[in-house]
Coordinates of C-alpha atoms and ligand atoms in Angstrom, one line a residue:
Chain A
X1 CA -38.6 35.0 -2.3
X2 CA -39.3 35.8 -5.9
X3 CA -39.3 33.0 -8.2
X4 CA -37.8 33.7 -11.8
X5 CA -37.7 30.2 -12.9
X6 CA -39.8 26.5 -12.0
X7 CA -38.8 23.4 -12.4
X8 CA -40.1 19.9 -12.2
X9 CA -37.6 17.2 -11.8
X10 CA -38.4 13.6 -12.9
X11 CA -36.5 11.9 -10.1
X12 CA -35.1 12.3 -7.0
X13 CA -31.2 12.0 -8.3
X14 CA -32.5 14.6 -10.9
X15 CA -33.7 17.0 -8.5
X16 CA -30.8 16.9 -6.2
X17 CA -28.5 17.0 -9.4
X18 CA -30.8 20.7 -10.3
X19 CA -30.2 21.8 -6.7
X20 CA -26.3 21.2 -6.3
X21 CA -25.9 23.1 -9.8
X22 CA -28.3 25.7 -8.8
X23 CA -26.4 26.2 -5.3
X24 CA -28.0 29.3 -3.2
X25 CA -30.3 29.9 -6.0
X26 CA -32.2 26.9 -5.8
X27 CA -34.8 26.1 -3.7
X28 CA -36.7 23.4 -3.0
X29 CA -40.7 23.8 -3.3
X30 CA -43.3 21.7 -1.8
X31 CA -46.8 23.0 -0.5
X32 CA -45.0 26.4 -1.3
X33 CA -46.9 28.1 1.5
X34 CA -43.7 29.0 3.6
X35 CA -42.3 30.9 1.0
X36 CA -45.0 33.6 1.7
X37 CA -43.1 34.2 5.3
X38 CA -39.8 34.8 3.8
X39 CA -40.7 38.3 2.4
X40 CA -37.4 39.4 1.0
X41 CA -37.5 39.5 -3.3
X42 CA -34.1 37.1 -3.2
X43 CA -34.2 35.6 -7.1
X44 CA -34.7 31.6 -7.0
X45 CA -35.4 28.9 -9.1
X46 CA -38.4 26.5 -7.2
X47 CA -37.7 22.6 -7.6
X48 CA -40.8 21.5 -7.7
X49 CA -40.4 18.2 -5.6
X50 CA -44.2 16.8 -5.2
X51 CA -43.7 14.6 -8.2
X52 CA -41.4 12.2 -7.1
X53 CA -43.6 9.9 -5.5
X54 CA -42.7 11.4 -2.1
X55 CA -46.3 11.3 -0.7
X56 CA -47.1 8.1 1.6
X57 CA -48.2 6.7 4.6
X58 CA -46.8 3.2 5.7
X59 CA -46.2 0.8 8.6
X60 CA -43.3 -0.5 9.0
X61 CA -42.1 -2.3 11.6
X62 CA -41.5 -0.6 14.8
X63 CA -42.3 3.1 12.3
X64 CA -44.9 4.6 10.2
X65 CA -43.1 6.0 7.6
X66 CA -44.3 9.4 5.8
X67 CA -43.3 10.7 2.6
X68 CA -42.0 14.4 3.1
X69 CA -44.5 16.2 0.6
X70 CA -47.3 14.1 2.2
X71 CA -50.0 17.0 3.2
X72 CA -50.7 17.8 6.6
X73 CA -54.2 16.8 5.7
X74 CA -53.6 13.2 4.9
X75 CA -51.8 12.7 8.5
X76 CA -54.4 14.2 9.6
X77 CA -56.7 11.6 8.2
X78 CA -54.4 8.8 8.5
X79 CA -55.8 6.1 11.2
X80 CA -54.0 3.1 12.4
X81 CA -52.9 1.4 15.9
X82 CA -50.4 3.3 17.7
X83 CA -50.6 5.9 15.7
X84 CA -51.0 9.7 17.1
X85 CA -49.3 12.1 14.4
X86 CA -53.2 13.0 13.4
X87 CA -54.0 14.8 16.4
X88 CA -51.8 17.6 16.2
X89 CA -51.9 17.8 12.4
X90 CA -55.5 18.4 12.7
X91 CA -54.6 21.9 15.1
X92 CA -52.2 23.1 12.2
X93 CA -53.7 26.2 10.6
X94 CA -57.0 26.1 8.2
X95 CA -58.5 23.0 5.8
X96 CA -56.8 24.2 3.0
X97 CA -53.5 25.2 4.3
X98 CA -53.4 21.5 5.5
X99 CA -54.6 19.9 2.3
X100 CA -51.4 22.1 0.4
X101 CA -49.0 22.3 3.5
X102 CA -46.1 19.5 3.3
X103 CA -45.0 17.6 6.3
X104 CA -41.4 18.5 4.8
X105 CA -42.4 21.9 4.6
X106 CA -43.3 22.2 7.8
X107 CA -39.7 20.7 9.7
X108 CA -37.2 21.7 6.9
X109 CA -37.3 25.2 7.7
X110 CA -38.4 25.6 11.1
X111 CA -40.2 28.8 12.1
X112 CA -40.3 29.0 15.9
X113 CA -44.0 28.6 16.0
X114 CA -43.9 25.2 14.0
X115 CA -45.9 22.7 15.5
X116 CA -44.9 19.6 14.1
X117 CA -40.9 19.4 15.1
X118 CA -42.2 20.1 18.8
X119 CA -44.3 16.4 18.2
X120 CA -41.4 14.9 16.2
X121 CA -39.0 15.5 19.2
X122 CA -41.4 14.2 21.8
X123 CA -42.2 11.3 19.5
X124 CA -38.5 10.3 19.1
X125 CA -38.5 10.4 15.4
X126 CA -36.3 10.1 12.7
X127 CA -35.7 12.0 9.4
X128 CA -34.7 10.1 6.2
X129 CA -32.5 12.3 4.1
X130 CA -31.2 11.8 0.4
X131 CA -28.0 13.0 -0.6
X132 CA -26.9 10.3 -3.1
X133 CA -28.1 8.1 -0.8
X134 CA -30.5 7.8 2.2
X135 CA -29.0 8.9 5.5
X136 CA -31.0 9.0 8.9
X137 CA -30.9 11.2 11.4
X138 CA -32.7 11.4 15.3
X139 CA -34.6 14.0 15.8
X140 CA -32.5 15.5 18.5
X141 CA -29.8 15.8 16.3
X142 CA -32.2 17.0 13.1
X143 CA -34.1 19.9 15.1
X144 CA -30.2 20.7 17.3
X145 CA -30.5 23.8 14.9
X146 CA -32.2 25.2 12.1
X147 CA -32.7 22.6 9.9
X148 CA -32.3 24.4 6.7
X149 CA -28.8 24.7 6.8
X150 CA -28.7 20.7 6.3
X151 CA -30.1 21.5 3.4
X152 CA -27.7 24.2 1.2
X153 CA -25.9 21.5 -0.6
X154 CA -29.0 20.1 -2.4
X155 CA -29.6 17.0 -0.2
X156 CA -33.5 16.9 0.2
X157 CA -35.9 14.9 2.9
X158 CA -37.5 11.9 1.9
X159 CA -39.7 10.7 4.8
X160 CA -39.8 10.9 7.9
X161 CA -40.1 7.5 10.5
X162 CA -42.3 8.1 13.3
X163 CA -42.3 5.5 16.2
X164 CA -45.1 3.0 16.2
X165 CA -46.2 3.4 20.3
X166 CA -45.6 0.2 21.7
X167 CA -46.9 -1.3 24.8
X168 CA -47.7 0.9 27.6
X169 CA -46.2 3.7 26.1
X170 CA -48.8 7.2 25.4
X171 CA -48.5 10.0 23.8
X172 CA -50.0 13.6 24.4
X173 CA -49.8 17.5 22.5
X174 CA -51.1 20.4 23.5
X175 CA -51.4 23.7 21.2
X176 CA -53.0 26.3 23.0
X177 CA -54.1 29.3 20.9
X178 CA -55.9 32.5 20.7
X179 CA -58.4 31.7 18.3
X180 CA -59.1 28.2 16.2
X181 CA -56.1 28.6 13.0
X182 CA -54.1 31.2 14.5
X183 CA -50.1 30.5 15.5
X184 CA -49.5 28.4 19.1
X185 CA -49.5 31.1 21.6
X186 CA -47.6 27.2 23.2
X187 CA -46.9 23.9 22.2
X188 CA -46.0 21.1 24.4
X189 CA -45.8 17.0 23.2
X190 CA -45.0 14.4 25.6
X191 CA -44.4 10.7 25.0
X192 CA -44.5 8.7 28.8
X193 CA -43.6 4.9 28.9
X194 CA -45.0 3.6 32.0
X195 CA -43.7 0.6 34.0
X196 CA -46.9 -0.6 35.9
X197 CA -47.8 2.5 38.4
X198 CA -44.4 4.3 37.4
X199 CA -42.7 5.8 34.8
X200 CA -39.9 4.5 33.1
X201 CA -39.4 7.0 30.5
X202 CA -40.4 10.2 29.0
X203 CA -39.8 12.9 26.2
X204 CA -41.4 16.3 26.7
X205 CA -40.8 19.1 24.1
X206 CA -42.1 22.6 23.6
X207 CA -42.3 24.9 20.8
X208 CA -43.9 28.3 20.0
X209 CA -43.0 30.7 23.2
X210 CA -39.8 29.9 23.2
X211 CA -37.1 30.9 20.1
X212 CA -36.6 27.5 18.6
X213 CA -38.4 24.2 19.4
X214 CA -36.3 21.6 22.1
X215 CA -37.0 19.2 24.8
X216 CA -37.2 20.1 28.4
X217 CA -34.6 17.6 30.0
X218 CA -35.6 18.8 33.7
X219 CA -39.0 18.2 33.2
X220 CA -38.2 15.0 31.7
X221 CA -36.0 14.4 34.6
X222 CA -38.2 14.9 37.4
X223 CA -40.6 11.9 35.9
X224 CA -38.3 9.3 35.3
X225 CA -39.2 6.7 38.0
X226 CA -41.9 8.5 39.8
X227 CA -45.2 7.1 39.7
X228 CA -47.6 8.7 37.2
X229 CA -49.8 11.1 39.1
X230 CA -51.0 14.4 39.0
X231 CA -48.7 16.0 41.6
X232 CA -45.6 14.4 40.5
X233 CA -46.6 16.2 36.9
X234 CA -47.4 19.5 38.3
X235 CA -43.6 19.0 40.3
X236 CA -41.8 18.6 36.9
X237 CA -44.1 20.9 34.6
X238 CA -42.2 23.5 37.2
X239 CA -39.4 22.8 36.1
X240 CA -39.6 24.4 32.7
X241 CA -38.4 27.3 33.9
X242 CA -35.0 26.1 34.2
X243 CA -35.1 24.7 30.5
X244 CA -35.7 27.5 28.3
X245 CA -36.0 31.0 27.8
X246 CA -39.7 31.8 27.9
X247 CA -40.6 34.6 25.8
X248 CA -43.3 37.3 26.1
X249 CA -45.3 38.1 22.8
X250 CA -48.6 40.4 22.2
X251 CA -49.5 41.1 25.2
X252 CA -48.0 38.0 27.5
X253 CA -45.4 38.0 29.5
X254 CA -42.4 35.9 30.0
X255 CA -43.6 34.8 33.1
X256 CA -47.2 34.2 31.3
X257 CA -46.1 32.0 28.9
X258 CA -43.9 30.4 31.2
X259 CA -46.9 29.6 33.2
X260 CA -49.0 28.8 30.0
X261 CA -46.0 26.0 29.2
X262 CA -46.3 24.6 32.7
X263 CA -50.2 24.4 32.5
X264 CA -49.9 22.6 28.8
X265 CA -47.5 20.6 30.1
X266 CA -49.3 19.2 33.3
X267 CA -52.0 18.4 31.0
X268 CA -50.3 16.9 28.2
X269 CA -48.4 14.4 30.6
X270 CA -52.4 13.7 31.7
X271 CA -53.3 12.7 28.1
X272 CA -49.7 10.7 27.8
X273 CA -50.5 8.8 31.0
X274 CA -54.7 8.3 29.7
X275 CA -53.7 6.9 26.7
X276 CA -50.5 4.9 27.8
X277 CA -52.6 3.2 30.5
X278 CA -54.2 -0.1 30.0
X279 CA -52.7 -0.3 26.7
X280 CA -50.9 -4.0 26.9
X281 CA -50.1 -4.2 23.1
Chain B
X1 CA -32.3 21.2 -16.8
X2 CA -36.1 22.1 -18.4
X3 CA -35.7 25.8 -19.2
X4 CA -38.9 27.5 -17.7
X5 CA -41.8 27.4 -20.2
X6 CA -43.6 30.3 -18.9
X7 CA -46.9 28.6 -19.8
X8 CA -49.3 26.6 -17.4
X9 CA -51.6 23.9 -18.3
X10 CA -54.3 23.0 -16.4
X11 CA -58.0 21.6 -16.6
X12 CA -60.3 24.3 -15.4
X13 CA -63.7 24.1 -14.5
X14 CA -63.9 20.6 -16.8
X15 CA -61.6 22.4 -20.0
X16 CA -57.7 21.9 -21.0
X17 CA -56.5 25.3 -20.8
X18 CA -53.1 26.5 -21.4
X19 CA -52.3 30.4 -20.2
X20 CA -49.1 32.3 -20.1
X21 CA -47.8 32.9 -16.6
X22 CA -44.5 33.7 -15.1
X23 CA -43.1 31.8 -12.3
X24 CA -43.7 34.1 -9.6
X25 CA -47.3 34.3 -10.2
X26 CA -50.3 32.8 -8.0
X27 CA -53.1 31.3 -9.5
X28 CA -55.3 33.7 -8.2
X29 CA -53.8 36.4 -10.0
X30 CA -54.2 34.3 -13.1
X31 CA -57.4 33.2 -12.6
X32 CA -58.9 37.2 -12.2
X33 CA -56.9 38.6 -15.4
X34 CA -58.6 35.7 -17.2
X35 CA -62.0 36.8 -16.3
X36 CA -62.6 34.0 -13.3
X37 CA -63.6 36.9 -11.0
X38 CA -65.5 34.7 -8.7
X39 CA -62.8 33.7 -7.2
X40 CA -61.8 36.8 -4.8
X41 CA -58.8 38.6 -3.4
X42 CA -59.6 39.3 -0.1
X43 CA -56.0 38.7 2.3
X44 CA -53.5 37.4 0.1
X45 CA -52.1 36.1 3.1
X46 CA -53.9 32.5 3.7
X47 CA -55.9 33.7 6.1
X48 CA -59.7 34.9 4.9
X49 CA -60.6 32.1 2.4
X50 CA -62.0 34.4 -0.1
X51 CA -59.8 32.7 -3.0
X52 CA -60.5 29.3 -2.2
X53 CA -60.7 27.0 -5.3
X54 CA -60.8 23.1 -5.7
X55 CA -57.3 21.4 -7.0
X56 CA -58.0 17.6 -7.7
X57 CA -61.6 18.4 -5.7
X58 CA -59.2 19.6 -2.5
X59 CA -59.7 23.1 -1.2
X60 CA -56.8 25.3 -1.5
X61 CA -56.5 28.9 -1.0
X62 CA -55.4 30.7 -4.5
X63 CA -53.5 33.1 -3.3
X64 CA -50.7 30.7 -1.4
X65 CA -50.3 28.4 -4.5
X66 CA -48.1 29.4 -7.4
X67 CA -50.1 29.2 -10.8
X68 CA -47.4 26.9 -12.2
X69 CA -48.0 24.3 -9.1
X70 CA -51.4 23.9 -10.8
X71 CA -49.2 22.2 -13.9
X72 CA -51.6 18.9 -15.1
X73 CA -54.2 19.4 -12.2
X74 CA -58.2 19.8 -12.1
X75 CA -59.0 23.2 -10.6
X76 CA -62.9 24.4 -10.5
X77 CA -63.6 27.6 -9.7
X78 CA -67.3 29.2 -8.5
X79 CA -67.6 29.5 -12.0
X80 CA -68.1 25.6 -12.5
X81 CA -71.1 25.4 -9.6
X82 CA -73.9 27.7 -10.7
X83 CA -75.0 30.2 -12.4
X84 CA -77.4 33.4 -11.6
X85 CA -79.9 31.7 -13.7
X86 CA -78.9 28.5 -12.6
X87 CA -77.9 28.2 -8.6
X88 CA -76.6 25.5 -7.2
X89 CA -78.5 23.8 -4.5
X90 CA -76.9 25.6 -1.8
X91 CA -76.7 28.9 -3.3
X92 CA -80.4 28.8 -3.9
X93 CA -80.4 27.8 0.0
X94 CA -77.9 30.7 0.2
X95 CA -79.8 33.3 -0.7
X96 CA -83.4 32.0 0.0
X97 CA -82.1 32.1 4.3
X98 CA -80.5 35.4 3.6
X99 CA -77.2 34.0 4.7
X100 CA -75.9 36.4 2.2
X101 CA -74.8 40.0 2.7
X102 CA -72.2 41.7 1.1
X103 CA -71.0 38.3 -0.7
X104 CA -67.5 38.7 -0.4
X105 CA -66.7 35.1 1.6
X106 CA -69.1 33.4 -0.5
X107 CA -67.4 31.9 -3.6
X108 CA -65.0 30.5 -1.1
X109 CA -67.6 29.0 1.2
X110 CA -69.3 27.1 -1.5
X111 CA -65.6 26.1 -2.6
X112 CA -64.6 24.7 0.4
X113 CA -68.7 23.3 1.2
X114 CA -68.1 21.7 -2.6
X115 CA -65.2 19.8 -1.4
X116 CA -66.7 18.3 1.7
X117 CA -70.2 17.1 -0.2
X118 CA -66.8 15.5 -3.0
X119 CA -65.0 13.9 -0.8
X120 CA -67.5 12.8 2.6
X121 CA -70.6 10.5 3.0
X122 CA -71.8 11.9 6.1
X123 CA -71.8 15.1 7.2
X124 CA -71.6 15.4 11.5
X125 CA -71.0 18.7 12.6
X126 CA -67.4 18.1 13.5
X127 CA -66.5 17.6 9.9
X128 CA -68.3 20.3 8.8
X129 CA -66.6 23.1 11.2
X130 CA -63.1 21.2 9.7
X131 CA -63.8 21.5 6.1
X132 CA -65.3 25.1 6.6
X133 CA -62.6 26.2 9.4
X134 CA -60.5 28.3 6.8
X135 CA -63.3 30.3 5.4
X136 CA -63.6 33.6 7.3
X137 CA -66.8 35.9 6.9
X138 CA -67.3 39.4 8.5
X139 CA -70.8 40.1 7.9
X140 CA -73.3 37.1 8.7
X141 CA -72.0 35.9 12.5
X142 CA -72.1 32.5 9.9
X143 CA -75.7 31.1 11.5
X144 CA -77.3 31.7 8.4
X145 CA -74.5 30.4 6.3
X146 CA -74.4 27.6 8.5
X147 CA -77.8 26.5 8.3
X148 CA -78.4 26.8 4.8
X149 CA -75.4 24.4 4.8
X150 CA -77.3 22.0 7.0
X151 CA -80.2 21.6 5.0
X152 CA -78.3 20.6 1.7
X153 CA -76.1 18.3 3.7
X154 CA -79.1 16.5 5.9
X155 CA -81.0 16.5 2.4
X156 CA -77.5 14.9 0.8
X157 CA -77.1 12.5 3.4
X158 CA -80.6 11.4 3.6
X159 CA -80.9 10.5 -0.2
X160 CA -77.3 8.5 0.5
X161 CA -75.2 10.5 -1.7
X162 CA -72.0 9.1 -1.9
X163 CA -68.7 11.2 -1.8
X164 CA -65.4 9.3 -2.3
X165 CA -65.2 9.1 1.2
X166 CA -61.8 10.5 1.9
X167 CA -61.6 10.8 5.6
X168 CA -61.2 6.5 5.5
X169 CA -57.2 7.2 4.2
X170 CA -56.1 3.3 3.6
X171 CA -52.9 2.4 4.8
X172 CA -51.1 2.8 1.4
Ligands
FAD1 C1 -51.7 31.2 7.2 C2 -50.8 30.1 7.7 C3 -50.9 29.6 8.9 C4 -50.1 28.6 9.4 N1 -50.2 28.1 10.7 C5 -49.4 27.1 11.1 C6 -49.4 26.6 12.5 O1 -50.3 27.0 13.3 N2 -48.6 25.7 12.9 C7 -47.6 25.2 12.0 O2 -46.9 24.3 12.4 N3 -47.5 25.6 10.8 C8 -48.4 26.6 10.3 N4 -48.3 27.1 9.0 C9 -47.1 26.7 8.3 C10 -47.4 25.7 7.3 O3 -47.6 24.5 8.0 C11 -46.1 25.8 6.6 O4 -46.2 26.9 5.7 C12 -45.9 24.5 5.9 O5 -45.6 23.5 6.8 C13 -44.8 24.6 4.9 O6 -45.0 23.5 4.1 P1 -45.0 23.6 2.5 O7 -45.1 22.2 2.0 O8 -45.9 24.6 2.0 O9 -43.4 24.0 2.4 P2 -42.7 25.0 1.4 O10 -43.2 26.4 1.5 O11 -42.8 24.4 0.0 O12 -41.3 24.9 1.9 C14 -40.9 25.4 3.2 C15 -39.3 25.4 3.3 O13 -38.9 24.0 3.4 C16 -38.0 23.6 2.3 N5 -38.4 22.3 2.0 C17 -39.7 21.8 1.8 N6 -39.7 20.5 1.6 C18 -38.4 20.1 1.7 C19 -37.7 18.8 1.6 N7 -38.4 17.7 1.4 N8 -36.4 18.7 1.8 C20 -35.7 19.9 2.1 N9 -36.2 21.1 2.2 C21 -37.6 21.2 2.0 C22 -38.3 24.7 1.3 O14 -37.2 24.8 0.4 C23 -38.6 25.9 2.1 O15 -37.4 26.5 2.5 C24 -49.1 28.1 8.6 C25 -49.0 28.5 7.2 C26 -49.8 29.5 6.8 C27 -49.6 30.0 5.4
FES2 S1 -57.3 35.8 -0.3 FE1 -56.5 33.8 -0.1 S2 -57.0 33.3 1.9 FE2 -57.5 35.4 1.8
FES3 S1 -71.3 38.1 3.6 FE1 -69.9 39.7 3.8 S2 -68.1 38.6 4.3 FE2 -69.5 37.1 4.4

């Protein structure tokens, strides 16, 4: 991307009204760090949309609510009850990357090594998005395809909600990589709600060795009212091979990173079960 | 629509500066042509942590941000810490460990070591390795670097030296 002109909106209406009369020649800028990926010289305008009073952190309810140009590094930071977005936030890259880096940033033009929409699937989230007015969407309809495209007509993301965990519900990620800030050589989430011994219901996602982040509904499948124990979790981390299309990258395999997943799964449905037991409230 | 201004306006290293700039241009490239050559290009890619300057006393890499994203911020340079005749604390810890060799990663170590002793009040390894994690250096093997670190933190922390304490966000 080359930039030949920035602007700063004063509002959100203003900044959708600059993007809709821009049209493929606007483009939205938050921590601007992605832009360096997309290599070509294409001529754009940045909208400049950290301004807007689009960086927060709040419970409400049943969500914690966060603003979509909050920085990685402040959900990192963030610490509350029933809250585990900090975790993986924390695995995202270097200290400065994450104080610049956008949550928004991060899920609005998904790269296939993006760790966040892999949590946001698990976590059952939901994406706030303003065009004229705020619309929500799930996030297995959001992260269905490249998100991006939602975004050509200048409607822009506000926040996204994130699930408070309730009772007996636990949540677990896994990024495995070659060296501390480098890209997920894997990424698995998993959020297990557990009915005494058993479990009642669970999400699993994985990002990173495969072409575009998505849940694994056969892994998810083979949980679902089996007790919560290692060997049923080592039954239904096999199953990932039926889910997605494993790829092979710098010297891995298919079938390596296939069995990377299965290992990052097994243990991220340990930490989900960990931190879902005993919880009461 | 505001028609670009092609100018930038910033406080650097404590002074309201205003400097020509075109959109496309990072702030590292604007901060070497205006003779802040402490602050060094060594990947361009987010990666080494040679450019790392302070934004509103945050580490950021120079060479990621666009020099018109630093519109109405604070931004301190190596510049602002020390000088040859003047060393900060740590640089006179710096060089009196030898932690120093060619000097390339420095500036960016002392950044990024500037905004941990800003924003922390106590300094356990952990946080350390966090604020520092984006700082790469390919001569030292970092003991030295590390340990010079050490004693101006332990020497911070024992005299109670408050930083804002940012790692406590509030629930806003
Ligand atoms: C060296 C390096 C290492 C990295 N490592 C990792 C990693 O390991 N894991 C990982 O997950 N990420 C990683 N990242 C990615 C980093 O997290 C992304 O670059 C970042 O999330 C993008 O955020 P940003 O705020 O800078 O977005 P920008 O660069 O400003 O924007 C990215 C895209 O999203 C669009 N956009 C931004 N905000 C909105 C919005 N609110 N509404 C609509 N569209 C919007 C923009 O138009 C643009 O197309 C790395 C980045 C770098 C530079
Ligand atoms: S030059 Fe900016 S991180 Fe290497
Ligand atoms: S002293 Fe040479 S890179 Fe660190």
């Amino acid at each position: 991307m080359k930039l030949c002109e920035f602007i700063r909106p004063a509002s959100l209406p203003a900044a959708r009204d600059n993007l809709r009369e821009l049209g493929a020649k606007g483009m939205i800028l938050a921590g601007g760090t992605a832009l360096h990926f997309m290599q070509d010289h294409t001529p754009v305008t940045a909208v400049d949309i950290t301004r807007l009073g689009l960086s927060f952190i709040k419970h409400e309810g049943a969500f914690y609510n966060i603003g979509a140009t909050t920085p990685l590094a402040d959900i990192q930071r963030y610490r509350a009850p029933r809250w585990a977005m900090h975790e993986i936030c924390r695995r995202i890259s270097t200290h400065q990357i994450r104080n610049i880096s956008t949550l928004g940033g991060n899920i609005c033009r998904v790269f296939p090594w993006a760790d966040l929409p892999v949590v946001l699937l698990a976590m059952d989230a939901r994406m706030v998005i303003y065009s004229g007015k705020e619309t929500e969407f799930p996030a297995d309809e959001y992260f269905k395809t490249q998100p991006a495209k939602r975004f050509l007509g200048g409607d822009i993301l506000t926040s996204v909600k994130v699930p408070a965990l309730q009772a007996h519900h636990g949540f677990g990620s896994i990024k495995v990589v070659r060296t501390e800030a480098s890209f997920a050589m894997v990424t698995i989430a998993a959020r297990l709600e557990l009915d005494g011994a058993n479990i009642k219901s669970a999400r699993v996602a994985a990002g990173s060795a495969i072409p575009f982040p998505r849940r694994l509904p056969s892994v998810e499948a083979a949980l679902v009212g089996r007790e919560a124990a290692t060997a049923v979790f080592q039954e239904a981390a096999g199953k990932a091979g039926a889910d997605a299309p494993w790829r092979g990258r710098e010297g891995m395999s298919p079938d390596y990173s296939r069995h990377l997943a299965e290992v990052s799964i097994l243990d991220a449905l340990e930490r989900a079960a960990t931190f879902a037991r005993g919880r009461a409230e | 629509m505001k028609q670009n201004p092609n100018t930038v306006s910033f406080t650097l290293n404590g002074e309201l500066k205003t400097f020509a700039t075109e959109p496309n241009e990072k702030l590292l490239a604007l901060l070497r042509r205006e003779g802040y050559k402490g602050t060094k290009y060594g990947c361009g890619q987010g990666t080494c942590g040679a450019c790392t300057v302070l934004m509103d006393d945050r580490a950021v890499y120079a060479c990621l941000l666009y020099a018109m994203q630093a519109e109405g911020r604070d931004i301190r340079t190596i510049e602002s810490i020390g000088t040859f005749d003047k060393p900060s604390e740590l640089q006179q810890e710096l060089i009196q460990g030898g932690a120093v060799q060619c000097g390339f990663c420095i500036p960016g170590m002392i950044m990024s070591a500037e905004a941990l002793m800003k924003a922390e009040t106590t300094f356990d390894d952990d946080i350390v390795r966090e604020y520092m994690d984006g700082n790469l250096c390919r001569c030292t093997g970092y003991e030295k670097i590390w340990a010079a670190l050490r004693k101006v933190l332990d020497r911070q922390e024992s005299a109670g030296v408050q930083g804002s304490g940012a790692s406590s966000h509030p629930e806003s």
